[in-house]
PDB file of C-alpha atoms in Angstrom:
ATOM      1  CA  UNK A   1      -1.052  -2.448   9.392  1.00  0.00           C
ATOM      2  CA  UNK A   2      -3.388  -1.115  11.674  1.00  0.00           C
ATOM      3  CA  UNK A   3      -5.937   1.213  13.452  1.00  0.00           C
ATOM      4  CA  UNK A   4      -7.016   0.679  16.431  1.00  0.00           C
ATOM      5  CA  UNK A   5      -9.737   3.107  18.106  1.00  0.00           C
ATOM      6  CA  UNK A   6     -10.487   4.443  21.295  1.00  0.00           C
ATOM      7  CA  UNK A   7     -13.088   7.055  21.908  1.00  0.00           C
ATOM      8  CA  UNK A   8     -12.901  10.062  24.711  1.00  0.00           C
ATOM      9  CA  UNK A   9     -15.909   9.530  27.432  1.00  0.00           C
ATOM     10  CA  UNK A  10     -17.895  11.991  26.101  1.00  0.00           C
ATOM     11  CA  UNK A  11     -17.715  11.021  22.866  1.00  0.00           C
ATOM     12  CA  UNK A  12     -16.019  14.113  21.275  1.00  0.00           C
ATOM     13  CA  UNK A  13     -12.587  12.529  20.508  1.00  0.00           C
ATOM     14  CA  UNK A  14     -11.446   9.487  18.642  1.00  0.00           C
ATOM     15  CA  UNK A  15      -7.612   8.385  18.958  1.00  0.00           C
ATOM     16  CA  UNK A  16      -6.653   6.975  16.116  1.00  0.00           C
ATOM     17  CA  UNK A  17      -3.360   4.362  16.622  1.00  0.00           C
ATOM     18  CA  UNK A  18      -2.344   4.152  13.345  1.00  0.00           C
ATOM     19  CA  UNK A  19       0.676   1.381  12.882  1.00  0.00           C
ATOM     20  CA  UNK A  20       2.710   0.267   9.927  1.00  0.00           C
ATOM     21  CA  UNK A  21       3.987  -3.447  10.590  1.00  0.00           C
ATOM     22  CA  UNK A  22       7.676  -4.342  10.427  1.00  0.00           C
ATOM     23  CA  UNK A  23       6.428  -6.924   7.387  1.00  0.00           C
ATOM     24  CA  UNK A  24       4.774  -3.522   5.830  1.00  0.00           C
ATOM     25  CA  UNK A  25       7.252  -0.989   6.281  1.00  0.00           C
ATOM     26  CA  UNK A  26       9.753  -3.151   4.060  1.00  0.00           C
ATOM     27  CA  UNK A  27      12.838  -2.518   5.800  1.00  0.00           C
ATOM     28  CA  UNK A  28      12.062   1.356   6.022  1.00  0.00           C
ATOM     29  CA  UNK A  29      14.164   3.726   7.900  1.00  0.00           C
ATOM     30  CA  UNK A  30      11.442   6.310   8.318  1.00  0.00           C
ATOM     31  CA  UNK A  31       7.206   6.683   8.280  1.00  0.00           C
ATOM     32  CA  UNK A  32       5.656   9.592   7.995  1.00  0.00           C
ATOM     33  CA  UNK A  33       1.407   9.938   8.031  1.00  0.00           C
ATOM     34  CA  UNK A  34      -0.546  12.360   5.383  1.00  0.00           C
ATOM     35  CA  UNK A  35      -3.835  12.834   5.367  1.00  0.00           C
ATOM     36  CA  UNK A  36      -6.829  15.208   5.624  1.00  0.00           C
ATOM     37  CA  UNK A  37      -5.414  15.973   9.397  1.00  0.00           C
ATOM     38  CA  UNK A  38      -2.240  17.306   8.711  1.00  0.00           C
ATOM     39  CA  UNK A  39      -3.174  19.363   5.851  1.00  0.00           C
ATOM     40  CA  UNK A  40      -1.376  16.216   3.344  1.00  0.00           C
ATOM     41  CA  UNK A  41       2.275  17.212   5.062  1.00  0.00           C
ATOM     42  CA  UNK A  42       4.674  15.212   4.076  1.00  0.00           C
ATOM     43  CA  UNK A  43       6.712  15.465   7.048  1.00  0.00           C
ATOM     44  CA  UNK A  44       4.914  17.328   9.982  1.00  0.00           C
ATOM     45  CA  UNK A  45       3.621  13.202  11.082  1.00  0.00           C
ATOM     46  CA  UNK A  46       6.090  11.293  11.549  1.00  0.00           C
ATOM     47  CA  UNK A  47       5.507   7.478  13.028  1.00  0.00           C
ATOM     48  CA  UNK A  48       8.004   6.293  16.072  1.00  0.00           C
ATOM     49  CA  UNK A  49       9.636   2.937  14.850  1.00  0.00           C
ATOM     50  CA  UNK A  50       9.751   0.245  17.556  1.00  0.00           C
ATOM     51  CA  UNK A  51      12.179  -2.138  18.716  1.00  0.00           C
ATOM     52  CA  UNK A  52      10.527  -4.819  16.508  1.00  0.00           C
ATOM     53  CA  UNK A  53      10.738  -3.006  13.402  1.00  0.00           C
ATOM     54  CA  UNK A  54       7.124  -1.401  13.845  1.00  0.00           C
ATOM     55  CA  UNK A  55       5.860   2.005  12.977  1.00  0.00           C
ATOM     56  CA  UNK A  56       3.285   3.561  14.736  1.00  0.00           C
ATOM     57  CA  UNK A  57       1.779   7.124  15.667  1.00  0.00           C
ATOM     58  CA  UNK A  58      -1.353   8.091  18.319  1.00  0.00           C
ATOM     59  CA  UNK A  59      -3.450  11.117  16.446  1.00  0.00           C
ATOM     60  CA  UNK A  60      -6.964  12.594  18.391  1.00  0.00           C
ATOM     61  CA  UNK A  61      -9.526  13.130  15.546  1.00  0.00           C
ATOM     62  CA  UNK A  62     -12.696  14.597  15.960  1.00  0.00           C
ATOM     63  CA  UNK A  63     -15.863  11.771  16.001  1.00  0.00           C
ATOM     64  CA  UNK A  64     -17.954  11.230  12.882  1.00  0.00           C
ATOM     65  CA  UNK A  65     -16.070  12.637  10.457  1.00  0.00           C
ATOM     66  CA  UNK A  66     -14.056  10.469   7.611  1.00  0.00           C
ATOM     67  CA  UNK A  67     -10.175  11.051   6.976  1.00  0.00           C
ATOM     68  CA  UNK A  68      -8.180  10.589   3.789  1.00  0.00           C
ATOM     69  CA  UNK A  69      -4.740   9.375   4.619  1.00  0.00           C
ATOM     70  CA  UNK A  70      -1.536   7.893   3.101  1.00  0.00           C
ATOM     71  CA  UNK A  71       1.767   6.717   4.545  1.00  0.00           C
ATOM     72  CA  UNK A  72       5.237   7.803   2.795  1.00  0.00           C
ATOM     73  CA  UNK A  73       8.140   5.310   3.292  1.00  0.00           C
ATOM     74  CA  UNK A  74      11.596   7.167   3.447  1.00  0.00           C
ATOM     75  CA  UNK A  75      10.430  10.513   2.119  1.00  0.00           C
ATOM     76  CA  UNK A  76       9.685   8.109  -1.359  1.00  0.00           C
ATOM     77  CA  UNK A  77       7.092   5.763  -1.076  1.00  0.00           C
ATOM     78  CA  UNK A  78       3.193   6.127  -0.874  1.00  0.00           C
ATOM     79  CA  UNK A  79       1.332   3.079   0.946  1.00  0.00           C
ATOM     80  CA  UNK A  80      -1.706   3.036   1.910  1.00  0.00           C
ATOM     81  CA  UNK A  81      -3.292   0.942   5.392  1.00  0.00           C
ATOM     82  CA  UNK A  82      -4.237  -2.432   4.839  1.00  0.00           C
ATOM     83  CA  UNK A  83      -6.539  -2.510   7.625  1.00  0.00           C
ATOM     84  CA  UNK A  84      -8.526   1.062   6.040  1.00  0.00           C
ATOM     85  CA  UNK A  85     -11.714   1.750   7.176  1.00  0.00           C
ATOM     86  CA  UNK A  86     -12.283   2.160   3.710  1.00  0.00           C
ATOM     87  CA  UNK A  87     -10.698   3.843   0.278  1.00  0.00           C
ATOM     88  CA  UNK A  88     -11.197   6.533  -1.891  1.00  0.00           C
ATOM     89  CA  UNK A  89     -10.086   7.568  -5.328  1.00  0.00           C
ATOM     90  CA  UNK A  90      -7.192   9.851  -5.051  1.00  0.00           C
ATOM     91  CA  UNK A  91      -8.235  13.060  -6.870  1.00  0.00           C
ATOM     92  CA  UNK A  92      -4.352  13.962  -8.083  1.00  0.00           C
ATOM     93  CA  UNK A  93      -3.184  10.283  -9.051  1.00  0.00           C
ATOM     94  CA  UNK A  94      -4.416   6.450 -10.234  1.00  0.00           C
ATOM     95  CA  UNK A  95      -4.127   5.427  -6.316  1.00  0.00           C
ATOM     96  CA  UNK A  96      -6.640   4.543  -3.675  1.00  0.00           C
ATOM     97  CA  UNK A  97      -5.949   6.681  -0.527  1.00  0.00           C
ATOM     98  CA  UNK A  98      -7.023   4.822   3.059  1.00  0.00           C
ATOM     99  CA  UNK A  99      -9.601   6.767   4.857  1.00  0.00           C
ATOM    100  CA  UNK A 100     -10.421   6.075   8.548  1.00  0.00           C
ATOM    101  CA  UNK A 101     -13.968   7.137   9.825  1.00  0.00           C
ATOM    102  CA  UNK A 102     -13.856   8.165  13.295  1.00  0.00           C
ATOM    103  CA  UNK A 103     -17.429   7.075  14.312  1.00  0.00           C
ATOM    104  CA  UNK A 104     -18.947   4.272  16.456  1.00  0.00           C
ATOM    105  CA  UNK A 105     -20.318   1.745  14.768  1.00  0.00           C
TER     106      UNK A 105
END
């Protein structure tokens, strides 16, 4: 897993690459993104899956803020990113959830 960031040139947008290995998704058919962004939807995210077995989804964030975010493997599934910024207690559960922060540092 990944995120890779890239900022707008003034500084007002972060795009967040967010992508879910072929070794991480496990064979999964589908990959959808919740977090803080999407209002935790379920479904209104969902990651393209590339020819190598790859998931992955571009989002534009706002700068210096901090996002809470989980992936869902076929509608089942919560994982979280490997390569998190950071994680947080999960206020509904006895997870972690991944959180990126969208500042430069």
């Amino acid at each position: 897993m990944a995120l890779k960031k890239t900022f707008s040139k003034d500084k007002a947008i972060c795009k967040v690459k967010f992508t879910v290995s072929a070794e991480a998704a496990q064979g999964a058919n589908t990959i959808n993104i919740a977090g803080d962004f999407n209002s935790w939807s379920s479904v209104d995210t969902p990651l393209k899956k590339a020819k190598d077995g790859s998931f992955s989804v571009t989002l534009e964030l706002p700068v210096d803020k901090e996002f809470q975010f989980r992936y869902l493997l076929d509608g089942t599934r919560w994982e979280n990113d490997w390569a998190a910024d950071k994680y947080i207690p999960a206020p509904y559960s006895n997870a972690d959830n991944s959180v990126v922060v969208t500042s430069k540092k």
